């Protein structure tokens, strides 16, 4: 029973994935799709991996330790940038807390 459920879930996932890729390919003209990753430490979320060849990736990661350890493979994206900035609602000076585990700094 578990194998049947796993097969059904995978089949549904593949069905929607193929239609999503077709939709992206059918965008008019030179449409560009950008993935903005705020707090880019680690690697791109798994749900975006099937689409990397269509994406322009811009990651924002203010913690230098995390920027140096980012595991994304830039060759898979159309364009790839990691910017050393934190984003906020308004322009002001704030304290940036560096934690022992770089992925959770804020």
mmCIF file of C-alpha atoms in Angstrom:
data_model
loop_
_atom_site.group_PDB
_atom_site.id
_atom_site.type_symbol
_atom_site.label_atom_id
_atom_site.label_comp_id
_atom_site.label_asym_id
_atom_site.label_seq_id
_atom_site.Cartn_x
_atom_site.Cartn_y
_atom_site.Cartn_z
ATOM 1 C CA UNK A 1 0.000 0.000 0.000
ATOM 2 C CA UNK A 2 2.836 2.409 0.899
ATOM 3 C CA UNK A 3 4.502 1.807 -2.487
ATOM 4 C CA UNK A 4 1.240 2.520 -4.328
ATOM 5 C CA UNK A 5 0.766 5.823 -2.484
ATOM 6 C CA UNK A 6 4.377 6.807 -3.193
ATOM 7 C CA UNK A 7 3.864 6.003 -6.894
ATOM 8 C CA UNK A 8 0.672 8.085 -7.053
ATOM 9 C CA UNK A 9 2.306 11.068 -5.316
ATOM 10 C CA UNK A 10 5.296 10.917 -7.680
ATOM 11 C CA UNK A 11 3.012 10.633 -10.724
ATOM 12 C CA UNK A 12 0.983 13.676 -9.672
ATOM 13 C CA UNK A 13 4.179 15.639 -8.971
ATOM 14 C CA UNK A 14 5.605 14.783 -12.404
ATOM 15 C CA UNK A 15 2.315 15.694 -14.088
ATOM 16 C CA UNK A 16 2.244 19.180 -12.560
ATOM 17 C CA UNK A 17 5.974 19.671 -13.049
ATOM 18 C CA UNK A 18 5.756 18.973 -16.782
ATOM 19 C CA UNK A 19 2.882 21.464 -17.170
ATOM 20 C CA UNK A 20 4.767 24.071 -15.141
ATOM 21 C CA UNK A 21 7.816 23.749 -17.380
ATOM 22 C CA UNK A 22 5.612 23.977 -20.487
ATOM 23 C CA UNK A 23 4.021 27.145 -19.078
ATOM 24 C CA UNK A 24 7.427 28.721 -18.457
ATOM 25 C CA UNK A 25 8.602 27.856 -21.970
ATOM 26 C CA UNK A 26 5.481 29.422 -23.466
ATOM 27 C CA UNK A 27 6.020 32.854 -21.877
ATOM 28 C CA UNK A 28 5.989 35.558 -24.563
ATOM 29 C CA UNK A 29 9.117 37.129 -25.968
ATOM 30 C CA UNK A 30 12.192 37.247 -23.796
ATOM 31 C CA UNK A 31 10.327 36.938 -20.514
ATOM 32 C CA UNK A 32 12.674 36.660 -17.579
ATOM 33 C CA UNK A 33 11.914 34.948 -14.283
ATOM 34 C CA UNK A 34 13.810 36.019 -11.178
ATOM 35 C CA UNK A 35 14.128 34.081 -7.953
ATOM 36 C CA UNK A 36 14.962 36.433 -5.074
ATOM 37 C CA UNK A 37 16.338 34.548 -2.091
ATOM 38 C CA UNK A 38 16.273 36.719 1.033
ATOM 39 C CA UNK A 39 18.665 35.113 3.493
ATOM 40 C CA UNK A 40 20.357 32.921 0.905
ATOM 41 C CA UNK A 41 22.377 30.803 3.370
ATOM 42 C CA UNK A 42 22.374 27.095 2.617
ATOM 43 C CA UNK A 43 21.038 26.175 -0.773
ATOM 44 C CA UNK A 44 18.046 26.875 -2.966
ATOM 45 C CA UNK A 45 14.786 25.329 -1.757
ATOM 46 C CA UNK A 46 14.220 21.901 -3.357
ATOM 47 C CA UNK A 47 10.926 22.984 -4.943
ATOM 48 C CA UNK A 48 12.858 25.370 -7.247
ATOM 49 C CA UNK A 49 15.482 22.870 -8.470
ATOM 50 C CA UNK A 50 13.502 21.613 -11.498
ATOM 51 C CA UNK A 51 13.258 25.200 -12.771
ATOM 52 C CA UNK A 52 16.831 26.460 -12.265
ATOM 53 C CA UNK A 53 17.632 26.526 -15.998
ATOM 54 C CA UNK A 54 14.838 29.095 -16.443
ATOM 55 C CA UNK A 55 15.668 31.270 -13.410
ATOM 56 C CA UNK A 56 17.809 34.324 -12.817
ATOM 57 C CA UNK A 57 18.918 33.886 -9.206
ATOM 58 C CA UNK A 58 19.602 36.821 -6.884
ATOM 59 C CA UNK A 59 20.471 35.900 -3.308
ATOM 60 C CA UNK A 60 20.809 38.361 -0.439
ATOM 61 C CA UNK A 61 23.095 37.169 2.346
ATOM 62 C CA UNK A 62 24.693 39.722 4.705
ATOM 63 C CA UNK A 63 26.644 37.167 6.773
ATOM 64 C CA UNK A 64 30.015 36.621 5.090
ATOM 65 C CA UNK A 65 30.357 33.158 6.672
ATOM 66 C CA UNK A 66 27.136 32.062 5.019
ATOM 67 C CA UNK A 67 27.980 33.680 1.680
ATOM 68 C CA UNK A 68 31.220 31.707 1.568
ATOM 69 C CA UNK A 69 29.401 28.435 2.275
ATOM 70 C CA UNK A 70 26.435 28.775 -0.105
ATOM 71 C CA UNK A 71 25.933 25.474 -1.868
ATOM 72 C CA UNK A 72 23.990 26.614 -4.932
ATOM 73 C CA UNK A 73 25.533 25.650 -8.220
ATOM 74 C CA UNK A 74 25.563 28.851 -10.253
ATOM 75 C CA UNK A 75 26.011 26.937 -13.513
ATOM 76 C CA UNK A 76 22.451 25.640 -13.280
ATOM 77 C CA UNK A 77 20.842 29.116 -13.272
ATOM 78 C CA UNK A 78 20.531 31.495 -16.242
ATOM 79 C CA UNK A 79 22.256 34.171 -14.141
ATOM 80 C CA UNK A 80 23.499 33.965 -10.578
ATOM 81 C CA UNK A 81 24.305 36.708 -8.052
ATOM 82 C CA UNK A 82 24.843 36.707 -4.304
ATOM 83 C CA UNK A 83 24.632 40.206 -2.821
ATOM 84 C CA UNK A 84 26.114 41.063 0.615
ATOM 85 C CA UNK A 85 23.081 42.985 1.854
ATOM 86 C CA UNK A 86 20.313 42.616 4.384
ATOM 87 C CA UNK A 87 16.882 43.842 3.331
ATOM 88 C CA UNK A 88 14.517 45.817 5.523
ATOM 89 C CA UNK A 89 11.239 47.685 5.331
ATOM 90 C CA UNK A 90 12.894 51.071 5.705
ATOM 91 C CA UNK A 91 16.369 52.531 5.369
ATOM 92 C CA UNK A 92 17.966 52.830 8.800
ATOM 93 C CA UNK A 93 20.909 51.556 10.779
ATOM 94 C CA UNK A 94 20.270 48.297 12.607
ATOM 95 C CA UNK A 95 22.325 45.809 14.590
ATOM 96 C CA UNK A 96 23.094 42.578 12.790
ATOM 97 C CA UNK A 97 23.476 39.670 15.214
ATOM 98 C CA UNK A 98 25.946 36.973 14.228
ATOM 99 C CA UNK A 99 24.998 33.628 15.731
ATOM 100 C CA UNK A 100 27.186 30.554 16.170
ATOM 101 C CA UNK A 101 25.187 28.872 13.427
ATOM 102 C CA UNK A 102 25.539 31.325 10.501
ATOM 103 C CA UNK A 103 22.240 30.345 8.841
ATOM 104 C CA UNK A 104 20.251 31.831 11.733
ATOM 105 C CA UNK A 105 21.971 35.218 12.064
ATOM 106 C CA UNK A 106 19.619 38.194 12.042
#
